[in-house]
Coordinates of C-alpha atoms and ligand atoms in Angstrom, one line a residue:
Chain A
X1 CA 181.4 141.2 9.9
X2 CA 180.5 141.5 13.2
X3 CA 178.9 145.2 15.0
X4 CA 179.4 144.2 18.2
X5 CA 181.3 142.2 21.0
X6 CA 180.3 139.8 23.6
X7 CA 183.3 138.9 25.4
X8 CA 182.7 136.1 27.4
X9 CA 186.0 135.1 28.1
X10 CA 187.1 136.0 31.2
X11 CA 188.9 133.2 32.6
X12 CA 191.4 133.4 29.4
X13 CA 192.0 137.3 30.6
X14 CA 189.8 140.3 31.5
X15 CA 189.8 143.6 30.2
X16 CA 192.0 146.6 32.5
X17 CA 190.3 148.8 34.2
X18 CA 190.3 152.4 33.5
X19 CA 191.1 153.3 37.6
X20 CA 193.9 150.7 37.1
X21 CA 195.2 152.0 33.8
X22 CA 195.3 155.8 35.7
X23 CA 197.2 154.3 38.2
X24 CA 200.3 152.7 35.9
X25 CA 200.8 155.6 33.7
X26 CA 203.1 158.0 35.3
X27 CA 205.5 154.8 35.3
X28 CA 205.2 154.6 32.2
X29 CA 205.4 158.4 31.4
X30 CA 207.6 160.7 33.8
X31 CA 208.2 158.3 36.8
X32 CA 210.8 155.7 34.9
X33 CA 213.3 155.4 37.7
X34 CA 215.3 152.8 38.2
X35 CA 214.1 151.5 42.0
X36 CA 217.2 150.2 42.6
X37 CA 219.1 153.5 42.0
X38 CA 220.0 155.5 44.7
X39 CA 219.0 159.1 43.3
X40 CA 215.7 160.3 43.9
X41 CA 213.9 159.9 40.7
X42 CA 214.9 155.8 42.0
X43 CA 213.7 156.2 46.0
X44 CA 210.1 157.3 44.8
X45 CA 209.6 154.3 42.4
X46 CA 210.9 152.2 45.6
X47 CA 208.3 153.9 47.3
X48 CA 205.9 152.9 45.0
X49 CA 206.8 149.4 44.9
X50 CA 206.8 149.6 47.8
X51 CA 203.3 150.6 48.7
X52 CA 202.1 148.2 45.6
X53 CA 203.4 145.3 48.0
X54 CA 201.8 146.7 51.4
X55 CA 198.2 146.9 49.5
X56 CA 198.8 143.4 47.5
X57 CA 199.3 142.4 50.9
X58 CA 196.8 143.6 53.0
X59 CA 194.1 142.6 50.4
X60 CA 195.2 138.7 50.8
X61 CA 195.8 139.1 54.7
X62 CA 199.2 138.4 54.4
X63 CA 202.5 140.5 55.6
X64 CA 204.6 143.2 52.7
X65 CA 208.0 140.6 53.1
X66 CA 206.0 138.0 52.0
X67 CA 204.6 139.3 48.7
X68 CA 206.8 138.5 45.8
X69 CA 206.6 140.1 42.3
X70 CA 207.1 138.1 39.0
X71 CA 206.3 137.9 35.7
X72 CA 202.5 136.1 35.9
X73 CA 200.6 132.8 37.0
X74 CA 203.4 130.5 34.8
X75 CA 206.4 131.9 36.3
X76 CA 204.8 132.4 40.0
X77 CA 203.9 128.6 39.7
X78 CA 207.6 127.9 38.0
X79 CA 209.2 129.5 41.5
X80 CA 206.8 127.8 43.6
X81 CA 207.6 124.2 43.0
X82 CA 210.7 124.1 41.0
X83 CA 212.1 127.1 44.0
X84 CA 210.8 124.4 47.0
X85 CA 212.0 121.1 45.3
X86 CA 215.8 123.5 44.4
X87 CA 215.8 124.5 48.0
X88 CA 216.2 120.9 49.3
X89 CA 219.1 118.4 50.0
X90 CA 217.5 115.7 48.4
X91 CA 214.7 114.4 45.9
X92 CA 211.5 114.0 47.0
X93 CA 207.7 113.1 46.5
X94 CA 205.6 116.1 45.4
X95 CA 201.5 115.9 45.4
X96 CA 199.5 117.2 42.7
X97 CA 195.9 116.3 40.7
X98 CA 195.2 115.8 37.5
X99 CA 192.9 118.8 36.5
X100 CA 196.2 121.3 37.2
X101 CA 196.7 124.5 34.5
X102 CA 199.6 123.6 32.4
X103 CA 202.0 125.5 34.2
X104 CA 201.9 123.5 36.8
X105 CA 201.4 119.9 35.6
X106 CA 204.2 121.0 33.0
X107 CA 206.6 121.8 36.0
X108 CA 205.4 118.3 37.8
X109 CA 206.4 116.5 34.9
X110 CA 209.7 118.5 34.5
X111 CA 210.6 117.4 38.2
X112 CA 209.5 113.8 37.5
X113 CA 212.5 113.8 34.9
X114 CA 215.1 114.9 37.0
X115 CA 214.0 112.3 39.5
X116 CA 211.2 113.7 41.8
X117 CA 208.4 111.6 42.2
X118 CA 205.3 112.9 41.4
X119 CA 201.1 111.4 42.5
X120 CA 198.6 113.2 40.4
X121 CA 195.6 112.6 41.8
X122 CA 192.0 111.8 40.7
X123 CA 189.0 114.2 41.0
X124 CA 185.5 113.3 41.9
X125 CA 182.6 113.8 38.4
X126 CA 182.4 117.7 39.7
X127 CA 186.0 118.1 39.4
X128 CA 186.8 117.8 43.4
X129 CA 189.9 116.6 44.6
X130 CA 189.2 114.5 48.0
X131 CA 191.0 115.5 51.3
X132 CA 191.1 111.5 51.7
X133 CA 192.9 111.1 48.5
X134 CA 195.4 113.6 49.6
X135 CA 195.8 112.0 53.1
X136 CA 196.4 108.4 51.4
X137 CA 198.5 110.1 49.2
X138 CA 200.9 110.8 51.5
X139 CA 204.3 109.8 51.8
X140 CA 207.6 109.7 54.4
X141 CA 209.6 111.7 51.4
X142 CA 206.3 114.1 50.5
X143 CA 207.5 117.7 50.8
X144 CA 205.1 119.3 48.8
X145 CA 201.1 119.5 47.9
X146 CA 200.1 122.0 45.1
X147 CA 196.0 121.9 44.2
X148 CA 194.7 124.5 42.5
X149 CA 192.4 126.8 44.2
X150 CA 189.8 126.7 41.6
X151 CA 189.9 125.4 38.3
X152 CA 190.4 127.2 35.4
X153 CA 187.5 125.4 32.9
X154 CA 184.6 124.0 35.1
X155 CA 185.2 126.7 38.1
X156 CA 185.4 124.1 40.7
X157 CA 186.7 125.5 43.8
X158 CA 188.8 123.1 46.1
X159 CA 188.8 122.4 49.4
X160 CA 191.8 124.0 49.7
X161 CA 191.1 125.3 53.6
X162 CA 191.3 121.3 54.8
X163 CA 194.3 120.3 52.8
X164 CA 196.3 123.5 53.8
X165 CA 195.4 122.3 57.1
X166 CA 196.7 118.8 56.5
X167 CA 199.8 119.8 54.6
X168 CA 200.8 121.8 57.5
X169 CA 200.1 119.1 60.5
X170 CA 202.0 116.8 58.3
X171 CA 204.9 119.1 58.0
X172 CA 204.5 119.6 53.7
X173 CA 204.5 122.6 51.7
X174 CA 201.4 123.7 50.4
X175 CA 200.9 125.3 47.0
X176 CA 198.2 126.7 45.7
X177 CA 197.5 128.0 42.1
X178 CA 194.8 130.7 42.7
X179 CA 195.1 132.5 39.4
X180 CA 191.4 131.6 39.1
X181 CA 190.6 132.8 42.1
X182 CA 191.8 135.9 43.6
X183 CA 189.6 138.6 42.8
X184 CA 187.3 136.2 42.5
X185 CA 186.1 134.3 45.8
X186 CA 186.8 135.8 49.3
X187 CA 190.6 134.7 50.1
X188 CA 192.6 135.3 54.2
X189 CA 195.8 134.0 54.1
X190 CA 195.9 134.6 57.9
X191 CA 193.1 131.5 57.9
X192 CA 194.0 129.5 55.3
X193 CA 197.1 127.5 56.1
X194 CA 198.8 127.9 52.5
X195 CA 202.5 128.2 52.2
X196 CA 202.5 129.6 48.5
X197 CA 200.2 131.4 46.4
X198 CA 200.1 132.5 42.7
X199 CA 198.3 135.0 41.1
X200 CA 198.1 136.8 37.9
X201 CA 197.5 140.7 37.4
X202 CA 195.4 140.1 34.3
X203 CA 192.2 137.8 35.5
X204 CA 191.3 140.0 37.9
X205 CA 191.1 143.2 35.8
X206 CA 194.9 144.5 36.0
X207 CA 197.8 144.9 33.1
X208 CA 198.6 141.0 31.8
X209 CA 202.7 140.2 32.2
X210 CA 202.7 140.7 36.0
X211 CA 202.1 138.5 38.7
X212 CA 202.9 137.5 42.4
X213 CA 204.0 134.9 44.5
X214 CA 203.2 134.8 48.5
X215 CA 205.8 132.6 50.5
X216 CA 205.0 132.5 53.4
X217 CA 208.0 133.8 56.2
X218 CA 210.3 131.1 57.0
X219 CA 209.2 128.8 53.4
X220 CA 212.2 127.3 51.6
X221 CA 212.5 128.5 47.9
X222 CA 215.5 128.5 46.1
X223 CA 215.4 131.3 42.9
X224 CA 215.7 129.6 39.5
X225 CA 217.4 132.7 37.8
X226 CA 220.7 134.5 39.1
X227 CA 220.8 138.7 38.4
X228 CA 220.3 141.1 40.8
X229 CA 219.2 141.4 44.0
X230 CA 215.4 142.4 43.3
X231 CA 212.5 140.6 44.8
X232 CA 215.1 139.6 47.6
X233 CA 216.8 137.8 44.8
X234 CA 214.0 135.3 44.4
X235 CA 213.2 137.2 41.2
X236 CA 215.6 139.1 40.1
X237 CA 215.7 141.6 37.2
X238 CA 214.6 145.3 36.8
X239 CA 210.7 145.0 38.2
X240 CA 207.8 145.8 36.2
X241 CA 206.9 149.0 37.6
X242 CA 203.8 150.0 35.6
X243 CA 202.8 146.2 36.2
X244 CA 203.3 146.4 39.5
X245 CA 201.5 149.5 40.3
X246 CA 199.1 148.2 38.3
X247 CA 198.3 144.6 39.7
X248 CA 197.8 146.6 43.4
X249 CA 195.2 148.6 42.1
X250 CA 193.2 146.1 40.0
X251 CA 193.5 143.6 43.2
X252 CA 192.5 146.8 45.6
X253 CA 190.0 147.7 43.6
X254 CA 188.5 143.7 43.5
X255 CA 188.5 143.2 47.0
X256 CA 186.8 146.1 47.7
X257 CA 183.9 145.6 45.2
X258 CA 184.2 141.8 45.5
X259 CA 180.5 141.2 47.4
X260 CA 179.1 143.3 44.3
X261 CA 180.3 141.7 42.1
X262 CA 180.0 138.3 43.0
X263 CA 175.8 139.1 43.3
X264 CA 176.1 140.6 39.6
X265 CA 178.1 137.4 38.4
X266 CA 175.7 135.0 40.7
X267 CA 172.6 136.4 39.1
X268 CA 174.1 136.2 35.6
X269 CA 175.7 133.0 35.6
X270 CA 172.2 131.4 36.9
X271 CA 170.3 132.9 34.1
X272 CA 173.1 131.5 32.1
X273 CA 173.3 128.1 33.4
X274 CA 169.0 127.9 33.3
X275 CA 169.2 128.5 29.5
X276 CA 172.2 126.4 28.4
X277 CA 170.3 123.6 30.2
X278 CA 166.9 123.9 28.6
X279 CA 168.3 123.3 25.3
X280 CA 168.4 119.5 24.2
X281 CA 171.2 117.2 25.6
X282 CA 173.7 120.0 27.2
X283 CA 175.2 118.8 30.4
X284 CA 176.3 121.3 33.1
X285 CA 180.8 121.0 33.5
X286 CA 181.5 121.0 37.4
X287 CA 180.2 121.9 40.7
X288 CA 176.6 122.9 40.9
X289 CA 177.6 125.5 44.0
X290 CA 180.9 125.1 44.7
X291 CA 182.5 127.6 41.4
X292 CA 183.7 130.4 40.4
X293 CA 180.7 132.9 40.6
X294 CA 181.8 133.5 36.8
X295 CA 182.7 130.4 35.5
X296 CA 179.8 127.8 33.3
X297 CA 180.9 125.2 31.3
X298 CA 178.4 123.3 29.5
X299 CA 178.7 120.3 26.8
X300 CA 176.6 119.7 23.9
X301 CA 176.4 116.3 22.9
X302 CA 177.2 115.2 19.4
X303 CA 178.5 118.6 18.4
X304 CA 182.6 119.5 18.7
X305 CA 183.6 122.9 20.7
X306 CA 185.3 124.3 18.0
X307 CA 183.4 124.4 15.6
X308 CA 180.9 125.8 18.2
X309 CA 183.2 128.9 19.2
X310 CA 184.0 129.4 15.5
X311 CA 180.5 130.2 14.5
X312 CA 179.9 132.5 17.9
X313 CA 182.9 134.1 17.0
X314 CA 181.2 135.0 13.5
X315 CA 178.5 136.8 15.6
X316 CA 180.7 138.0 17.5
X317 CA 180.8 136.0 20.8
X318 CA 184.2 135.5 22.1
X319 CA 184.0 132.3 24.4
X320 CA 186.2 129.0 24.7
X321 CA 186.3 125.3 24.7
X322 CA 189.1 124.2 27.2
X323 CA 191.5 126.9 28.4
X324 CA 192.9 129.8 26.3
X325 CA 196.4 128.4 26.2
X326 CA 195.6 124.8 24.4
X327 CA 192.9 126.3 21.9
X328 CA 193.7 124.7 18.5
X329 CA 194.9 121.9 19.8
X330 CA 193.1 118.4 18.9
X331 CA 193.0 116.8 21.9
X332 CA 189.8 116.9 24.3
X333 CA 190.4 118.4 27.5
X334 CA 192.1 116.8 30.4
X335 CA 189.9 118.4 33.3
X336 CA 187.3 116.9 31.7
X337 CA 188.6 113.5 30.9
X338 CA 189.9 113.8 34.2
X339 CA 186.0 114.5 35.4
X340 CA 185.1 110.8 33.4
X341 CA 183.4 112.9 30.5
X342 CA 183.7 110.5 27.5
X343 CA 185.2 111.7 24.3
X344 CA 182.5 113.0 22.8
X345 CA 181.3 115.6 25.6
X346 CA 184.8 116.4 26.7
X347 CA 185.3 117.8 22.8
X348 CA 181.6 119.3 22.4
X349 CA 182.4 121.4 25.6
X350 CA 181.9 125.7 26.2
X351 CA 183.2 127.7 29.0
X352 CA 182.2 131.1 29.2
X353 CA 183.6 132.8 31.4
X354 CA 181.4 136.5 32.6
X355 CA 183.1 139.5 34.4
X356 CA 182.4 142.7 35.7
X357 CA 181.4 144.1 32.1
X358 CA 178.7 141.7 31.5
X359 CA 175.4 142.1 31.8
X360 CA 171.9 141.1 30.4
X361 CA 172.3 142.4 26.9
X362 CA 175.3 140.3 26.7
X363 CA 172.7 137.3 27.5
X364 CA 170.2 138.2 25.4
X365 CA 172.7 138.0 22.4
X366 CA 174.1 134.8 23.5
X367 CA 170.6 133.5 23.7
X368 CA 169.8 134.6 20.2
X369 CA 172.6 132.8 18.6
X370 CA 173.3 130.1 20.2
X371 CA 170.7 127.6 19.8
X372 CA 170.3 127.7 16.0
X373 CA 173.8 127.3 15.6
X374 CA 173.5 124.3 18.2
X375 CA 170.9 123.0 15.7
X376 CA 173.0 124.0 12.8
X377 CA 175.8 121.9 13.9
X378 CA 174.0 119.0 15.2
X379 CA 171.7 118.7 12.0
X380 CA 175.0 118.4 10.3
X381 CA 176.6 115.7 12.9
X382 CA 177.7 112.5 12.0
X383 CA 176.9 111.1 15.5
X384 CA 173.6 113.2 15.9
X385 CA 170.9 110.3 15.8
X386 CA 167.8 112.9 15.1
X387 CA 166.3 113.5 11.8
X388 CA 167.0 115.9 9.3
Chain B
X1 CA 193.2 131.5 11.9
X2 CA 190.8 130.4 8.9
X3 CA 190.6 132.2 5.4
X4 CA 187.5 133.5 4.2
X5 CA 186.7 130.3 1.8
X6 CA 187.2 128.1 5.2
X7 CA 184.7 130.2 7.0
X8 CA 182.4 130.1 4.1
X9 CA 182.2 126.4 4.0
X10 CA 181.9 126.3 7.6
X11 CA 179.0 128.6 7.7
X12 CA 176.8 127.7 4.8
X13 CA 178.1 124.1 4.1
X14 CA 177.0 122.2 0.9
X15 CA 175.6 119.4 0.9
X16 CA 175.5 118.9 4.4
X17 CA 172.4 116.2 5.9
X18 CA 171.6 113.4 5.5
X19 CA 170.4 111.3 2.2
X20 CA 167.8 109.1 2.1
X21 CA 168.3 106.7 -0.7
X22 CA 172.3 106.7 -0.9
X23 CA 173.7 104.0 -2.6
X24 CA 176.6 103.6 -0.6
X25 CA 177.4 105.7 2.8
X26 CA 181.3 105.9 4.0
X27 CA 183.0 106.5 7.2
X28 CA 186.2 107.8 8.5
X29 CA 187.7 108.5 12.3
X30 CA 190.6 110.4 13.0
X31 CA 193.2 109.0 14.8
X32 CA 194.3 112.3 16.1
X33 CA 191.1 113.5 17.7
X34 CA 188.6 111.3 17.3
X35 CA 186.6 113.3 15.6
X36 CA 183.9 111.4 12.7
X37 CA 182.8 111.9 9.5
X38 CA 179.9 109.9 7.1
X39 CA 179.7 110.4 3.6
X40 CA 176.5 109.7 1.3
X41 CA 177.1 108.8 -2.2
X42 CA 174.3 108.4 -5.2
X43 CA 176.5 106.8 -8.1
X44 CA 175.0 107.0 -11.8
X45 CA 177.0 104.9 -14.6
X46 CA 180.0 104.6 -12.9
X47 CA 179.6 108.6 -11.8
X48 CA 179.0 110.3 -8.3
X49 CA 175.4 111.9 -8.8
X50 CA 175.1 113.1 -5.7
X51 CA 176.8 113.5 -2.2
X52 CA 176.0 114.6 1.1
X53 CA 177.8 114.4 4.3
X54 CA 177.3 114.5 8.0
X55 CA 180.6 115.6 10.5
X56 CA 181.6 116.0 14.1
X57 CA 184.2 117.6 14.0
X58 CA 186.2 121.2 13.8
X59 CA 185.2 123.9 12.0
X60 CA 188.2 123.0 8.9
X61 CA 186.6 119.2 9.3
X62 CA 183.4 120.8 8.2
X63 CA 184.8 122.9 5.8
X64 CA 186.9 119.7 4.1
X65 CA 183.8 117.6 4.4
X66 CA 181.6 120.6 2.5
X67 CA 184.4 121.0 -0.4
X68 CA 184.9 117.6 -0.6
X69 CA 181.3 117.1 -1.8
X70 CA 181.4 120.1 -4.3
X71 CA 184.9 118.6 -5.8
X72 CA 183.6 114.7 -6.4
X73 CA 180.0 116.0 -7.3
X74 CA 180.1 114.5 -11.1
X75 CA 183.2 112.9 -11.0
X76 CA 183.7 109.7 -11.7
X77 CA 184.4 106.9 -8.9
X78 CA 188.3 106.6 -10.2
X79 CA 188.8 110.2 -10.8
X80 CA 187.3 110.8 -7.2
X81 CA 189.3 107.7 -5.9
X82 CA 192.3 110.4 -6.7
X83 CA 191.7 113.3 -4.4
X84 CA 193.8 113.6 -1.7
X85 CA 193.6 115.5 1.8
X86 CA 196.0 118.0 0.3
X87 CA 193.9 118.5 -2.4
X88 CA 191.1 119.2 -0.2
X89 CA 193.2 121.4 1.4
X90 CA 194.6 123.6 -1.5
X91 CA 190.9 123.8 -2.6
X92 CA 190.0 125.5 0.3
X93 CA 193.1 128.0 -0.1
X94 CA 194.9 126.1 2.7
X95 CA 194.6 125.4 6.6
X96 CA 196.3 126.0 9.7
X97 CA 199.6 123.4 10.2
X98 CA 197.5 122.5 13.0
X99 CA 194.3 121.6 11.5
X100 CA 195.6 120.1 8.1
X101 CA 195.0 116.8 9.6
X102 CA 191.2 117.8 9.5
X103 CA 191.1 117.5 6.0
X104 CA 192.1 113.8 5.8
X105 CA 188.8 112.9 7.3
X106 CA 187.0 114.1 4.4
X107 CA 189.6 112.4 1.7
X108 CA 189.2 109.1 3.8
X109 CA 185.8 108.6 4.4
X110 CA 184.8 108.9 0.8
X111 CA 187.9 106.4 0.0
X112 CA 186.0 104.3 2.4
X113 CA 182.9 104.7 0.2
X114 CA 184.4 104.0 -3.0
X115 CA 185.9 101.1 -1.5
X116 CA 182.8 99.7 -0.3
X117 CA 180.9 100.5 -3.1
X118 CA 183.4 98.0 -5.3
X119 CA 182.7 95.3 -2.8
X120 CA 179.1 95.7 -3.2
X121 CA 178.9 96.0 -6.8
Ligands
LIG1 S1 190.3 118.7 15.2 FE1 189.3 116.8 14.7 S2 188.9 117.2 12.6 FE2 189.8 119.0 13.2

């Protein structure tokens, strides 16, 4: 059916990198120790843990001790704000917004049942959470803020520098979901005043089922599973050595190429944004300048994103509406409800999503499909008002 | 996710526009996404003549809405007045658990037509 693929999907996951997939296969071939054995086939898969940790660390400018493996964005996020509101004495007031991935509104909600309290706060029509918001938010029994570093559908990017730097005058934990964007934007955790970090292996080019958390030295988290010791016990079970390896390498290698990249994603994304708004009654998702260099997410009235997806998908365009995990699903998206889109745009809505792989060509298809099937579908809509 | 018949209908739909001189037009909403569907009815002695439809919705709501129109085309008003969503859906060689709620658009906004249609007549 189709000859070729487009895969503009990024955000959902990104392809592994050949350098990266070099770099994990002796664990999976002849180096399978056990790193907790004591025999040496063990000590040089320690090392290698090891040394996965040192360079995780020194591309987010934070120290080895503080680098935390686990299974991915939802467990890292999991750990984060179930492990902080498990380390203490009593319940408590936790701060979040309303445009949050699943895994962590999903965990908000879970704490709200066993008695937290929980503020999910509004964003702004570009997606932004205000640092007055936060302030007011504010409580005597707050112990933790968690805002997303950028957002998974529009690419908005927080202010996540000034909240870290409010969280920690006040005294509160500061979480951060940066699945989105490490790899992706320039991150120092020796500037930004964050507490703990998530990130996932597989949006910045590495194997998916591996992730980390940073906790920052001296940060209460209690583990959620009992096991072994690994991960100091925050995380235990056997680690995911391949994973691990791997995840070092894709983030050493996106740190080092992140100014190229981000000019190769800047120029792409504005001759993507340019076209999607020429065509008829398409609104631009988000922050003009303040996203992801590879997000765009653009709504086209009077037309439904599925539908939309399902006929780029028969020319083989691999895109998505809302985020990869509630595909299917027949409700509009909440970043963009939450973003006072009404109904109509927040279902007629397309994020693509570009990475390293992209280029031009991958454009110029794009560009040849899309606006006759825009046409298509809207000559066919209910609520389009135009003649046909 | 969809079977081939699905993505046909999706992809070359029949009977999808608008019709000029309809003699009665139907609506349905669904509750479950909000998602809209119009259908245009010519009726000829008591028969459906011709049918066209217009839909926001998923791919399986256009889909629905397109075999909808090729199942009542002919039929008569009481004999259309009888298909179901599920029969909509079978046609198709069935949906997604999902998106089976996609199909009740189609069912209900020609029910809506044939409802209006007594009123009027
Ligand atoms: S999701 Fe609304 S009709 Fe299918």
């Amino acid at each position: 059916m189709q000859e070729r693929l487009v895969y503009l999907d990024h955000g959902a996951t990104s392809p592994l990198r050949e350098e990266v997939l070099e770099a994990m296969l002796p664990f999976l071939k002849e180096r399978y120790g056990n790193p907790s054995s004591l025999h040496s086939p063990g000590r040089v898969i320690r090392q290698a843990v090891e040394e996965a940790r040192e360079k995780t660390a020194l591309a987010l400018g934070a120290e080895p001790d503080e680098i935390f493996f686990t299974s991915g964005g939802t467990e890292s996020n999991n750990i984060a704000i179930r492990g902080a509101a498990r380390a203490r004495r009593s319940k408590g007031h936790l701060i979040t917004t309303s445009i949050e991935h699943h895994a962590v509104l999903d965990v908000c909600k879970g704490l709200a049942e066993d008695g937290f309290s929980v503020t999910y706060l509004p964003v702004d029509r570009y997606g932004l959470v205000s640092l007055e918001m936060v302030e007011k938010a504010l409580r005597p029994d707050t112990f933790m803020i968690s805002i997303m570093m950028a957002n998974n559908e529009v690419g908005t990017i927080e202010p996540v520098a000034e909240i870290g730097a409010l969280a920690r005058e006040r005294g509160v934990l500061f979480h951060t979901d940066a699945v989105q964007a490490v790899g992706q934007i320039p991150l120092d955790l020796r500037e930004l005043k964050i507490d703990l970090l998530t990130l996932s292996a597989h949006k910045f080019n590495g194997p998916k089922g591996v992730g980390a958390l940073y906790v920052r030295r001296g940060t209460p988290v209690a583990p959620l599973y009992d096991g072994g010791g690994q991960e100091k016990a925050l995380r235990p079970g056997t680690e995911n050595v391949p994973g691990i390896v791997g995840l070092a390498r894709a983030l050493e290698l996106a740190v080092e190429e992140l100014p190229e990249k981000t000019r190769h994603l800047l120029a792409l994304r504005r001759r993507l944004i340019e076209g999607l708004l020429a065509m008829d009654d398409t609104v631009l998702n988000g922050h003009p300048t303040a996203r992801l260099p590879g997000n765009v997410n653009v709504s086209f009235n009077y037309i439904e994103g599925e539908a939309l997806l399902l006929g780029l998908d028969l020319e083989g365009i691999a895109a998505s509406s809302g985020s990869a995990c509630t595909a299917g699903s027949p409700e509009p998206s909440h970043v963009l409800l939450a973003m006072g889109l009404g109904h109509q745009l927040a279902r007629g809505s397309l994020r693509l999503t570009l990475g390293r792989e992209n280029s031009d060509a991958c454009l110029d298809h794009l560009f040849s499909v899309l606006p006759p099937l825009v046409e298509r579908l809207r000559k066919m809509s209910a609520l389009y008002p135009g003649q046909s | 996710m969809y079977n081939e018949k699905v993505i046909d209908h999706f992809t070359n739909p029949r009977n999808a526009g608008k019709m000029a001189e309809a003699d009665i037009i139907g609506e349905a909403g669904s509750f479950k996404c909000g998602d809209t569907m119009k259908i245009y009815l010519k009726i000829e002695q008591g028969r459906i003549s011709d049918v066209k439809f217009q839909t926001f919705g998923c791919g399986a709501a256009i889909a629905s809405s397109s075999m909808l129109t090729e199942m009542v085309k002919g039929k008569t008003l009481e004999e259309a007045q009888r298909i179901t969503n599920e029969d909509v859906a079978l046609e198709l060689g069935g949906l997604p658990p999902l998106k089976l709620h996609c199909s009740n658009l189609a069912a209900d906004a020609l029910r809506d037509a044939i409802r209006r249609y007594r009123e009027k007549v």
